[in-house]
Coordinates of C-alpha atoms in Angstrom, one line a residue:
M1 CA 102.7 47.2 -14.8
V2 CA 101.5 46.2 -18.3
F3 CA 104.2 43.7 -19.4
Q4 CA 106.0 44.7 -22.5
T5 CA 107.2 41.7 -24.4
G6 CA 109.6 40.9 -27.3
L7 CA 112.6 42.8 -26.0
Q8 CA 115.9 41.7 -27.4
G9 CA 119.3 41.1 -25.9
V10 CA 118.3 39.5 -22.6
G11 CA 121.2 37.4 -21.3
A12 CA 120.9 33.9 -20.0
L13 CA 120.0 34.1 -16.3
R14 CA 120.1 31.4 -13.6
F15 CA 117.9 31.8 -10.5
G16 CA 118.5 30.0 -7.3
Q17 CA 121.6 30.0 -5.1
G18 CA 124.4 27.7 -4.3
Q19 CA 124.5 26.2 -7.8
S20 CA 127.8 25.3 -9.4
E21 CA 128.4 25.8 -13.1
G22 CA 127.5 22.8 -15.4
V23 CA 125.2 21.2 -12.8
V24 CA 121.5 20.9 -13.4
V25 CA 119.8 21.2 -10.0
R26 CA 116.5 19.5 -9.6
G27 CA 113.7 20.2 -7.2
H28 CA 113.3 24.0 -7.5
D29 CA 110.3 25.6 -5.9
I30 CA 109.0 27.1 -9.1
F31 CA 109.2 26.2 -12.8
V32 CA 108.3 29.2 -15.1
S33 CA 106.8 28.4 -18.5
Y34 CA 106.4 31.1 -21.1
S35 CA 106.6 32.0 -24.8
R36 CA 110.0 33.0 -26.2
D37 CA 108.4 36.3 -27.3
D38 CA 107.5 37.0 -23.6
R39 CA 111.0 36.5 -22.3
S40 CA 111.3 40.0 -20.8
A41 CA 108.2 39.5 -18.8
A42 CA 109.4 36.0 -17.7
E43 CA 112.7 37.5 -16.6
R44 CA 111.0 40.2 -14.4
I45 CA 108.5 37.8 -12.8
S46 CA 111.2 35.2 -12.1
A47 CA 113.3 37.8 -10.4
R48 CA 110.4 39.0 -8.3
L49 CA 109.5 35.4 -7.3
E50 CA 113.1 34.9 -6.2
N51 CA 112.9 38.1 -4.2
E52 CA 110.0 36.5 -2.3
G53 CA 112.3 33.7 -1.2
F54 CA 111.5 31.0 -3.8
S55 CA 114.1 29.1 -5.9
V56 CA 113.0 29.6 -9.5
W57 CA 114.0 27.7 -12.7
W58 CA 113.3 28.8 -16.3
D59 CA 115.0 27.8 -19.5
A60 CA 117.5 30.7 -19.3
A61 CA 119.3 28.4 -16.8
I62 CA 120.1 25.7 -19.5
H63 CA 123.8 25.3 -20.0
S64 CA 125.7 24.7 -23.3
G65 CA 125.7 21.1 -24.3
E66 CA 122.5 20.2 -22.4
T67 CA 119.5 18.7 -24.3
F68 CA 116.9 21.4 -24.3
D69 CA 113.7 19.3 -24.1
E70 CA 115.1 16.7 -21.7
V71 CA 116.3 19.4 -19.2
I72 CA 112.9 21.2 -19.3
E73 CA 111.0 18.0 -18.7
Q74 CA 113.3 17.0 -15.8
Q75 CA 112.9 20.4 -14.2
L76 CA 109.1 20.5 -14.6
R77 CA 108.7 17.1 -13.1
A78 CA 110.9 18.0 -10.2
A79 CA 109.4 21.4 -9.4
R80 CA 106.9 22.0 -6.6
A81 CA 104.9 24.6 -8.5
A82 CA 104.6 25.6 -12.2
V83 CA 103.9 29.2 -13.0
I84 CA 102.4 29.4 -16.6
L85 CA 102.6 32.8 -18.1
W86 CA 99.6 33.2 -20.5
S87 CA 99.6 35.7 -23.3
P88 CA 98.3 35.6 -26.9
R89 CA 101.7 34.2 -27.9
S90 CA 102.0 31.5 -25.2
V91 CA 98.4 30.4 -25.8
A92 CA 99.5 29.6 -29.4
S93 CA 102.6 27.8 -28.2
R94 CA 102.4 24.0 -28.3
W95 CA 105.3 23.8 -25.8
V96 CA 103.6 26.0 -23.2
R97 CA 100.4 24.1 -23.6
A98 CA 102.2 20.8 -23.1
E99 CA 104.0 22.1 -20.0
A100 CA 100.7 23.4 -18.6
T101 CA 99.1 20.0 -19.2
L102 CA 101.9 18.2 -17.4
A103 CA 101.8 20.6 -14.5
D104 CA 98.0 20.2 -14.2
R105 CA 98.3 16.4 -14.1
R106 CA 100.9 16.8 -11.3
G107 CA 98.6 19.1 -9.4
I108 CA 101.2 22.0 -9.4
L109 CA 99.6 24.3 -12.0
C110 CA 99.6 28.0 -11.1
P111 CA 98.5 29.9 -14.2
V112 CA 99.1 33.7 -14.6
I113 CA 97.8 36.1 -17.3
I114 CA 100.4 38.6 -18.2
E115 CA 98.5 40.0 -21.2
P116 CA 94.7 39.8 -22.0
C117 CA 94.0 36.6 -24.1
D118 CA 91.6 33.7 -24.5
L119 CA 92.9 30.8 -22.5
P120 CA 93.0 27.3 -24.0
I121 CA 89.6 25.7 -23.5
M122 CA 90.9 22.9 -21.2
F123 CA 92.1 25.6 -18.7
E124 CA 89.0 27.8 -18.9
L125 CA 87.7 26.5 -15.6
T126 CA 91.1 26.7 -13.8
H127 CA 91.5 29.6 -11.4
T128 CA 94.0 32.0 -13.0
T129 CA 95.7 35.1 -11.5
D130 CA 95.4 38.2 -13.8
L131 CA 98.6 40.3 -13.7
S132 CA 98.0 42.0 -17.0
S133 CA 97.5 45.4 -15.3
W134 CA 99.8 44.8 -12.2
D135 CA 102.0 47.8 -11.6
G136 CA 104.9 45.8 -9.9
D137 CA 103.9 46.6 -6.3
R138 CA 104.8 43.5 -4.2
N139 CA 102.3 44.7 -1.6
A140 CA 99.4 44.7 -4.1
A141 CA 96.6 42.3 -3.2
I142 CA 96.7 40.4 -6.5
W143 CA 100.4 39.7 -6.1
Q144 CA 100.1 38.6 -2.5
R145 CA 97.3 36.2 -3.4
L146 CA 99.6 34.7 -6.1
I147 CA 102.4 34.3 -3.6
G148 CA 100.0 32.7 -1.1
D149 CA 98.8 30.2 -3.8
I150 CA 102.4 29.4 -4.6
R151 CA 103.4 28.9 -1.0
H152 CA 100.4 26.6 -0.6
L153 CA 101.8 24.4 -3.4
V154 CA 105.4 24.6 -2.4
S155 CA 104.7 23.9 1.3
P156 CA 101.4 22.0 1.5
P157 CA 100.0 21.2 5.0
A158 CA 100.7 17.8 6.3
D159 CA 98.0 15.4 5.2
T160 CA 96.7 13.9 8.4
R161 CA 93.1 13.5 7.2
P162 CA 91.4 10.2 7.9
A163 CA 90.6 7.9 5.0
P164 CA 86.9 7.9 3.9
A165 CA 84.7 5.3 5.5
R166 CA 83.1 4.4 2.2
P167 CA 84.9 2.7 -0.7
S168 CA 85.9 4.2 -4.0
R169 CA 83.4 4.1 -6.8
G170 CA 83.8 1.0 -8.9
F171 CA 84.6 -1.7 -6.2
L172 CA 84.0 -2.8 -2.6
L173 CA 86.4 -4.4 -0.2
A174 CA 85.1 -7.3 1.9
D175 CA 85.8 -5.5 5.2
D176 CA 84.2 -2.2 4.3
P177 CA 81.8 -1.1 7.1
P178 CA 78.2 -1.5 5.9
A179 CA 76.6 1.2 8.0
A180 CA 75.9 4.6 6.4
P181 CA 77.3 7.7 8.3
A182 CA 75.1 10.0 10.2
Y183 CA 74.4 13.3 8.4
R184 CA 72.6 16.6 9.0
A185 CA 69.2 16.8 7.4
D186 CA 68.5 19.5 4.9
P187 CA 66.1 21.9 6.8
R188 CA 64.0 22.3 3.6
R189 CA 63.2 18.5 3.6
E190 CA 61.8 15.9 5.9
P191 CA 64.5 13.9 7.8
I192 CA 65.7 10.9 5.8
A193 CA 65.6 7.5 7.4
P194 CA 68.7 5.4 7.1
A195 CA 68.8 2.7 4.5
P196 CA 67.0 -0.4 5.7
E197 CA 69.9 -2.7 4.7
P198 CA 73.6 -2.2 4.1
L199 CA 74.8 -1.1 0.6
A200 CA 76.8 -4.2 0.3
A201 CA 73.6 -6.3 0.2
H202 CA 72.7 -4.7 -3.2
I203 CA 76.1 -5.5 -4.8
P204 CA 76.0 -8.6 -7.0
S205 CA 78.4 -11.3 -5.7
I206 CA 81.1 -12.3 -8.1
P207 CA 83.0 -15.5 -7.4
K208 CA 86.7 -15.0 -6.9
Q209 CA 88.7 -16.3 -9.9
P210 CA 91.8 -18.4 -9.2
T211 CA 95.1 -16.8 -10.1
A212 CA 98.7 -18.0 -10.5
A213 CA 99.8 -15.9 -7.5
E214 CA 97.4 -15.2 -4.6
P215 CA 97.5 -11.7 -3.1
L216 CA 99.3 -11.1 0.2
P217 CA 97.0 -11.2 3.3
G218 CA 95.7 -7.7 4.1
S219 CA 96.6 -6.3 0.6
E220 CA 94.1 -4.0 -1.1
T221 CA 93.4 -6.6 -3.8
E222 CA 92.4 -9.4 -1.3
Q223 CA 88.7 -10.4 -1.5
T224 CA 87.7 -7.6 -3.8
A225 CA 84.2 -7.8 -5.3
F226 CA 84.0 -5.7 -8.5
Y227 CA 80.8 -3.8 -9.5
T228 CA 80.8 -3.2 -13.2
P229 CA 79.1 -0.5 -15.3
A230 CA 76.9 -3.2 -16.8
D231 CA 75.6 -4.1 -13.3
A232 CA 74.8 -0.5 -12.7
E233 CA 73.0 -0.1 -16.0
R234 CA 70.9 -3.2 -15.3
R235 CA 69.9 -1.8 -11.9
M236 CA 69.3 1.8 -13.0
H237 CA 67.8 1.4 -16.5
G238 CA 64.5 3.2 -16.8
S239 CA 65.0 5.1 -13.5
E240 CA 66.4 8.4 -12.5
I241 CA 70.1 9.1 -11.8
H242 CA 71.7 11.9 -9.7
C243 CA 74.2 14.1 -11.5
L244 CA 76.6 16.9 -10.6
E245 CA 76.7 19.3 -13.5
I246 CA 78.6 22.5 -14.5
G247 CA 76.7 24.9 -16.6
P248 CA 73.1 25.6 -17.5
E249 CA 70.4 23.0 -17.0
E250 CA 69.4 22.8 -20.7
A251 CA 73.0 22.2 -21.9
P252 CA 75.5 21.6 -19.1
L253 CA 79.2 21.8 -20.0
V254 CA 80.2 18.9 -17.8
R255 CA 78.1 16.2 -16.2
H256 CA 79.2 13.7 -13.5
P257 CA 76.6 10.9 -12.9
I258 CA 76.7 9.6 -9.3
G259 CA 76.3 5.8 -9.1
L260 CA 75.3 3.6 -6.2
L261 CA 78.8 3.6 -4.7
G262 CA 79.0 7.4 -4.7
A263 CA 82.2 9.3 -5.6
K264 CA 85.2 11.1 -4.2
I265 CA 86.0 14.6 -5.5
G266 CA 89.5 16.1 -5.5
R267 CA 92.2 17.8 -7.5
A268 CA 94.1 14.7 -8.5
A269 CA 93.9 10.9 -8.6
P270 CA 92.7 8.7 -7.0
A271 CA 89.6 11.0 -6.9
D272 CA 86.7 9.7 -9.0
I273 CA 85.8 13.3 -10.1
I274 CA 89.0 15.4 -10.7
L275 CA 88.5 19.2 -10.8
S276 CA 91.3 21.4 -11.9
D277 CA 91.4 24.2 -9.4
K278 CA 94.3 24.7 -7.0
R279 CA 92.0 25.8 -4.2
I280 CA 90.6 22.3 -4.3
S281 CA 92.4 19.7 -2.1
R282 CA 93.7 16.5 -3.6
R283 CA 91.1 14.7 -1.4
H284 CA 88.4 17.3 -1.0
C285 CA 85.1 15.7 -0.3
K286 CA 83.0 12.6 -0.9
I287 CA 79.5 12.0 -2.2
D288 CA 77.4 9.2 -0.8
L289 CA 74.1 8.0 -2.3
T290 CA 71.9 7.1 0.7
A291 CA 68.2 6.3 0.6
G292 CA 67.8 8.2 -2.7
E293 CA 69.7 11.3 -1.5
L294 CA 73.2 12.7 -2.1
V295 CA 75.1 13.2 1.1
V296 CA 78.2 15.4 1.0
T297 CA 81.1 14.9 3.5
D298 CA 84.1 17.3 3.6
L299 CA 87.4 15.4 3.9
Q300 CA 89.1 18.1 6.0
S301 CA 89.9 20.1 2.9
T302 CA 92.0 23.2 3.2
N303 CA 89.5 25.7 1.8
G304 CA 86.2 24.0 2.8
T305 CA 83.1 22.6 1.1
F306 CA 80.0 24.7 0.6
I307 CA 76.4 23.9 -0.1
D308 CA 74.3 26.9 -1.3
G309 CA 76.9 29.3 0.0
Q310 CA 77.1 27.7 3.5
Q311 CA 80.3 25.8 4.6
I312 CA 79.5 22.3 5.9
D313 CA 81.4 20.7 8.8
E314 CA 79.5 17.4 8.9
P315 CA 77.8 15.1 6.4
T316 CA 75.0 17.1 4.8
V317 CA 72.3 16.4 2.3
L318 CA 72.7 18.0 -1.1
A319 CA 69.1 18.6 -2.3
A320 CA 68.2 18.5 -6.0
G321 CA 68.8 21.9 -7.4
S322 CA 71.3 22.9 -4.7
E323 CA 74.8 24.0 -5.6
L324 CA 78.0 22.4 -4.3
Q325 CA 81.0 24.8 -4.4
L326 CA 84.6 23.6 -4.2
G327 CA 87.2 26.3 -4.7
D328 CA 86.0 28.4 -7.6
I329 CA 84.0 25.6 -9.2
V330 CA 80.2 25.2 -8.7
L331 CA 78.4 22.0 -9.4
T332 CA 74.6 21.8 -9.4
H333 CA 72.8 18.6 -8.3
R334 CA 70.2 17.7 -10.9
V335 CA 68.2 14.5 -11.2
R336 CA 68.1 13.1 -14.8
A337 CA 66.3 10.2 -16.5
F338 CA 68.8 7.5 -17.1
A339 CA 67.7 7.1 -20.7
D340 CA 68.4 10.8 -21.3
L341 CA 72.1 10.4 -20.6
D342 CA 72.9 8.6 -23.8

């Protein structure tokens, strides 16, 4: 169906069951964000989502005497998924943009287009379901994909994935294993020999500064050696640097330089490179810089990691010019002169 908006006389509705009057229930499956002018479409979509078995909250459930903005923020922070209904009117709404931003930060964003429009620029790279021409058929492929995406957010698989062997970009712990992992060589290149000495040998030693309270034994802050951007610049100045870029080579839209300590990529912190796409896992993959090559390791992501269209199942070289695809986002490996990054 093409959603008709701006209908008048829609009564306040409350979705979800087992709720007593006057009580704000937190922790609904879905929070629906929309423009007031799209209330009719929001009502219909909320009803259909409830028919799929979800508990749904939207601001029609606010009771008399409750503070409007406080209740909305509480419900958004407690929801497991946030369905943002984009239309020309909601795109212009500061409230809807703010709610979408908070949902994106929490990793629960599930945007839906209900009427053709230009999305806010910060959400252009986010996978969005287009329901602008949906006829209301719950068996339609586009609707079932949306329901599948929501179920993935509402009931994510148990995260039993092992922690990466290499440290996060920016610091090293004293007990980090020095050996680089084995990886599959790119068939287009000669096999790469392992680094002759552990990475830790290249990290400048910084004396531990005394503090008033020493960290507990075994804590994450114990014996931490920090590697600063200034150290990296001194080591890399005048040389080439590996970058993951989105967009054309001449003028990429986004550029992520990869330093000596590599990077972790995911949908949310503590990833070093955060990509806003719900098909990307929170801890999706990691990039290691080994013997002058980028090596990609999938961290048991839900939807897989692809290099030049081929899914990888073990550490694999990402050659210069090759494409790394995570969800709907494609990053190209390009080698740039360090001086050109200013």
